[in-house]
N, CA, C and O atoms as a GROMACS GRO file, in nm:
protein
  248
    1UNK      N    1   2.338  -0.720   1.227
    1UNK     CA    2   2.344  -0.730   1.082
    1UNK      C    3   2.456  -0.640   1.029
    1UNK      O    4   2.478  -0.530   1.079
    2UNK      N    5   2.526  -0.690   0.930
    2UNK     CA    6   2.638  -0.616   0.872
    2UNK      C    7   2.588  -0.501   0.784
    2UNK      O    8   2.482  -0.510   0.723
    3UNK      N    9   2.667  -0.395   0.780
    3UNK     CA   10   2.636  -0.286   0.688
    3UNK      C   11   2.664  -0.333   0.546
    3UNK      O   12   2.728  -0.436   0.525
    4UNK      N   13   2.617  -0.258   0.450
    4UNK     CA   14   2.639  -0.293   0.310
    4UNK      C   15   2.787  -0.293   0.278
    4UNK      O   16   2.836  -0.383   0.211
    5UNK      N   17   2.860  -0.193   0.326
    5UNK     CA   18   3.005  -0.188   0.302
    5UNK      C   19   3.075  -0.309   0.363
    5UNK      O   20   3.166  -0.365   0.302
    6UNK      N   21   3.034  -0.350   0.482
    6UNK     CA   22   3.093  -0.468   0.545
    6UNK      C   23   3.066  -0.594   0.463
    6UNK      O   24   3.153  -0.680   0.449
    7UNK      N   25   2.945  -0.605   0.409
    7UNK     CA   26   2.911  -0.720   0.325
    7UNK      C   27   2.996  -0.721   0.198
    7UNK      O   28   3.048  -0.826   0.158
    8UNK      N   29   3.011  -0.604   0.135
    8UNK     CA   30   3.090  -0.595   0.013
    8UNK      C   31   3.238  -0.624   0.041
    8UNK      O   32   3.304  -0.689  -0.040
    9UNK      N   33   3.289  -0.578   0.152
    9UNK     CA   34   3.428  -0.606   0.189
    9UNK      C   35   3.449  -0.755   0.216
    9UNK      O   36   3.553  -0.810   0.181
   10UNK      N   37   3.351  -0.820   0.278
   10UNK     CA   38   3.359  -0.964   0.304
   10UNK      C   39   3.360  -1.042   0.173
   10UNK      O   40   3.431  -1.142   0.160
   11UNK      N   41   3.281  -0.997   0.077
   11UNK     CA   42   3.279  -1.061  -0.054
   11UNK      C   43   3.412  -1.040  -0.126
   11UNK      O   44   3.466  -1.134  -0.184
   12UNK      N   45   3.463  -0.920  -0.121
   12UNK     CA   46   3.590  -0.888  -0.186
   12UNK      C   47   3.705  -0.970  -0.126
   12UNK      O   48   3.790  -1.018  -0.200
   13UNK      N   49   3.707  -0.986   0.004
   13UNK     CA   50   3.816  -1.056   0.072
   13UNK      C   51   3.804  -1.208   0.061
   13UNK      O   52   3.897  -1.280   0.096
   14UNK      N   53   3.690  -1.257   0.013
   14UNK     CA   54   3.670  -1.401   0.000
   14UNK      C   55   3.611  -1.466   0.124
   14UNK      O   56   3.599  -1.588   0.129
   15UNK      N   57   3.573  -1.386   0.223
   15UNK     CA   58   3.511  -1.443   0.343
   15UNK      C   59   3.376  -1.506   0.310
   15UNK      O   60   3.334  -1.603   0.374
   16UNK      N   61   3.308  -1.452   0.209
   16UNK     CA   62   3.183  -1.510   0.158
   16UNK      C   63   3.196  -1.523   0.007
   16UNK      O   64   3.272  -1.448  -0.056
   17UNK      N   65   3.123  -1.617  -0.051
   17UNK     CA   66   3.128  -1.640  -0.195
   17UNK      C   67   3.031  -1.553  -0.272
   17UNK      O   68   3.054  -1.521  -0.389
   18UNK      N   69   2.923  -1.514  -0.206
   18UNK     CA   70   2.820  -1.434  -0.273
   18UNK      C   71   2.737  -1.357  -0.172
   18UNK      O   72   2.738  -1.387  -0.052
   19UNK      N   73   2.666  -1.258  -0.222
   19UNK     CA   74   2.573  -1.180  -0.140
   19UNK      C   75   2.437  -1.189  -0.208
   19UNK      O   76   2.424  -1.165  -0.328
   20UNK      N   77   2.336  -1.224  -0.131
   20UNK     CA   78   2.198  -1.230  -0.180
   20UNK      C   79   2.128  -1.101  -0.141
   20UNK      O   80   2.119  -1.068  -0.022
   21UNK      N   81   2.078  -1.028  -0.240
   21UNK     CA   82   2.010  -0.900  -0.217
   21UNK      C   83   1.866  -0.913  -0.265
   21UNK      O   84   1.842  -0.950  -0.380
   22UNK      N   85   1.771  -0.884  -0.179
   22UNK     CA   86   1.630  -0.889  -0.219
   22UNK      C   87   1.596  -0.765  -0.301
   22UNK      O   88   1.666  -0.664  -0.296
   23UNK      N   89   1.487  -0.775  -0.375
   23UNK     CA   90   1.448  -0.660  -0.457
   23UNK      C   91   1.413  -0.539  -0.370
   23UNK      O   92   1.426  -0.426  -0.415
   24UNK      N   93   1.369  -0.563  -0.246
   24UNK     CA   94   1.338  -0.452  -0.155
   24UNK      C   95   1.466  -0.382  -0.107
   24UNK      O   96   1.464  -0.262  -0.080
   25UNK      N   97   1.576  -0.455  -0.097
   25UNK     CA   98   1.703  -0.400  -0.051
   25UNK      C   99   1.786  -0.340  -0.165
   25UNK      O  100   1.882  -0.268  -0.140
   26UNK      N  101   1.750  -0.371  -0.289
   26UNK     CA  102   1.835  -0.343  -0.404
   26UNK      C  103   1.875  -0.196  -0.417
   26UNK      O  104   1.993  -0.168  -0.433
   27UNK      N  105   1.782  -0.103  -0.411
   27UNK     CA  106   1.816   0.038  -0.434
   27UNK      C  107   1.916   0.091  -0.331
   27UNK      O  108   2.010   0.162  -0.367
   28UNK      N  109   1.896   0.057  -0.204
   28UNK     CA  110   1.990   0.101  -0.101
   28UNK      C  111   2.126   0.035  -0.121
   28UNK      O  112   2.230   0.100  -0.105
   29UNK      N  113   2.126  -0.093  -0.157
   29UNK     CA  114   2.250  -0.166  -0.180
   29UNK      C  115   2.325  -0.106  -0.298
   29UNK      O  116   2.446  -0.081  -0.288
   30UNK      N  117   2.256  -0.082  -0.408
   30UNK     CA  118   2.320  -0.029  -0.529
   30UNK      C  119   2.377   0.110  -0.505
   30UNK      O  120   2.483   0.143  -0.559
   31UNK      N  121   2.308   0.191  -0.426
   31UNK     CA  122   2.356   0.327  -0.396
   31UNK      C  123   2.495   0.323  -0.333
   31UNK      O  124   2.580   0.406  -0.365
   32UNK      N  125   2.517   0.229  -0.244
   32UNK     CA  126   2.648   0.213  -0.180
   32UNK      C  127   2.748   0.151  -0.278
   32UNK      O  128   2.863   0.195  -0.286
   33UNK      N  129   2.705   0.051  -0.352
   33UNK     CA  130   2.793  -0.021  -0.444
   33UNK      C  131   2.852   0.069  -0.551
   33UNK      O  132   2.973   0.063  -0.576
   34UNK      N  133   2.772   0.153  -0.615
   34UNK     CA  134   2.822   0.233  -0.728
   34UNK      C  135   2.921   0.342  -0.684
   34UNK      O  136   2.992   0.397  -0.768
   35UNK      N  137   2.926   0.373  -0.557
   35UNK     CA  138   3.020   0.473  -0.506
   35UNK      C  139   3.158   0.415  -0.477
   35UNK      O  140   3.253   0.489  -0.450
   36UNK      N  141   3.169   0.282  -0.482
   36UNK     CA  142   3.296   0.217  -0.453
   36UNK      C  143   3.391   0.226  -0.570
   36UNK      O  144   3.350   0.221  -0.686
   37UNK      N  145   3.518   0.239  -0.539
   37UNK     CA  146   3.622   0.246  -0.641
   37UNK      C  147   3.632   0.115  -0.719
   37UNK      O  148   3.664   0.116  -0.838
   38UNK      N  149   3.603   0.002  -0.653
   38UNK     CA  150   3.612  -0.129  -0.717
   38UNK      C  151   3.476  -0.179  -0.769
   38UNK      O  152   3.455  -0.299  -0.781
   39UNK      N  153   3.387  -0.087  -0.798
   39UNK     CA  154   3.251  -0.118  -0.843
   39UNK      C  155   3.246  -0.221  -0.956
   39UNK      O  156   3.161  -0.310  -0.954
   40UNK      N  157   3.335  -0.209  -1.053
   40UNK     CA  158   3.332  -0.296  -1.171
   40UNK      C  159   3.378  -0.439  -1.142
   40UNK      O  160   3.371  -0.525  -1.230
   41UNK      N  161   3.424  -0.465  -1.022
   41UNK     CA  162   3.462  -0.601  -0.985
   41UNK      C  163   3.342  -0.682  -0.934
   41UNK      O  164   3.351  -0.804  -0.921
   42UNK      N  165   3.231  -0.616  -0.906
   42UNK     CA  166   3.113  -0.684  -0.855
   42UNK      C  167   3.019  -0.716  -0.971
   42UNK      O  168   2.990  -0.631  -1.055
   43UNK      N  169   2.972  -0.838  -0.972
   43UNK     CA  170   2.881  -0.884  -1.077
   43UNK      C  171   2.751  -0.929  -1.013
   43UNK      O  172   2.750  -1.011  -0.921
   44UNK      N  173   2.640  -0.874  -1.062
   44UNK     CA  174   2.510  -0.911  -1.010
   44UNK      C  175   2.431  -0.991  -1.111
   44UNK      O  176   2.422  -0.954  -1.228
   45UNK      N  177   2.375  -1.100  -1.066
   45UNK     CA  178   2.290  -1.184  -1.151
   45UNK      C  179   2.149  -1.182  -1.097
   45UNK      O  180   2.124  -1.223  -0.983
   46UNK      N  181   2.056  -1.134  -1.180
   46UNK     CA  182   1.915  -1.126  -1.139
   46UNK      C  183   1.852  -1.264  -1.138
   46UNK      O  184   1.874  -1.345  -1.227
   47UNK      N  185   1.775  -1.288  -1.036
   47UNK     CA  186   1.705  -1.415  -1.020
   47UNK      C  187   1.556  -1.392  -1.045
   47UNK      O  188   1.507  -1.279  -1.042
   48UNK      N  189   1.486  -1.500  -1.068
   48UNK     CA  190   1.342  -1.490  -1.084
   48UNK      C  191   1.282  -1.435  -0.956
   48UNK      O  192   1.315  -1.481  -0.846
   49UNK      N  193   1.196  -1.337  -0.968
   49UNK     CA  194   1.134  -1.275  -0.852
   49UNK      C  195   1.198  -1.142  -0.815
   49UNK      O  196   1.146  -1.071  -0.730
   50UNK      N  197   1.311  -1.108  -0.879
   50UNK     CA  198   1.371  -0.977  -0.857
   50UNK      C  199   1.490  -0.972  -0.762
   50UNK      O  200   1.550  -0.866  -0.746
   51UNK      N  201   1.525  -1.083  -0.700
   51UNK     CA  202   1.642  -1.084  -0.613
   51UNK      C  203   1.769  -1.090  -0.697
   51UNK      O  204   1.765  -1.131  -0.813
   52UNK      N  205   1.880  -1.048  -0.640
   52UNK     CA  206   2.008  -1.043  -0.711
   52UNK      C  207   2.113  -1.116  -0.629
   52UNK      O  208   2.118  -1.102  -0.506
   53UNK      N  209   2.198  -1.194  -0.697
   53UNK     CA  210   2.311  -1.260  -0.634
   53UNK      C  211   2.437  -1.190  -0.684
   53UNK      O  212   2.464  -1.189  -0.804
   54UNK      N  213   2.514  -1.131  -0.592
   54UNK     CA  214   2.638  -1.063  -0.628
   54UNK      C  215   2.758  -1.152  -0.600
   54UNK      O  216   2.764  -1.220  -0.497
   55UNK      N  217   2.852  -1.151  -0.693
   55UNK     CA  218   2.980  -1.219  -0.676
   55UNK      C  219   3.091  -1.118  -0.705
   55UNK      O  220   3.066  -1.011  -0.761
   56UNK      N  221   3.213  -1.153  -0.666
   56UNK     CA  222   3.327  -1.064  -0.687
   56UNK      C  223   3.416  -1.123  -0.796
   56UNK      O  224   3.451  -1.241  -0.791
   57UNK      N  225   3.453  -1.041  -0.893
   57UNK     CA  226   3.538  -1.083  -1.004
   57UNK      C  227   3.682  -1.036  -0.979
   57UNK      O  228   3.704  -0.925  -0.932
   58UNK      N  229   3.778  -1.122  -1.012
   58UNK     CA  230   3.919  -1.082  -0.994
   58UNK      C  231   3.959  -0.975  -1.096
   58UNK      O  232   4.046  -0.892  -1.068
   59UNK      N  233   3.896  -0.977  -1.212
   59UNK     CA  234   3.922  -0.876  -1.315
   59UNK      C  235   3.795  -0.794  -1.335
   59UNK      O  236   3.686  -0.850  -1.344
   60UNK      N  237   3.808  -0.662  -1.341
   60UNK     CA  238   3.688  -0.579  -1.357
   60UNK      C  239   3.620  -0.604  -1.491
   60UNK      O  240   3.685  -0.632  -1.592
   61UNK      N  241   3.489  -0.595  -1.490
   61UNK     CA  242   3.414  -0.607  -1.615
   61UNK      C  243   3.435  -0.479  -1.696
   61UNK      O  244   3.466  -0.374  -1.640
   62UNK      N  245   3.416  -0.489  -1.824
   62UNK     CA  246   3.444  -0.372  -1.909
   62UNK      C  247   3.324  -0.281  -1.920
   62UNK      O  248   3.330  -0.178  -1.987
   0.00000   0.00000   0.00000
């Protein structure tokens, strides 16, 4: 299994279109995500049940 950083890098590079994060994985995932310099390029959409789908934006969110 890939590390969180490896998953985020794959999303950033376009190797994957999205990352599915379960609500159980969310806190560990977010801890790594917010420390990244490109944090504002990642967009998370909450799904019913608490899971999150992350995508990468070419322009950072404000």
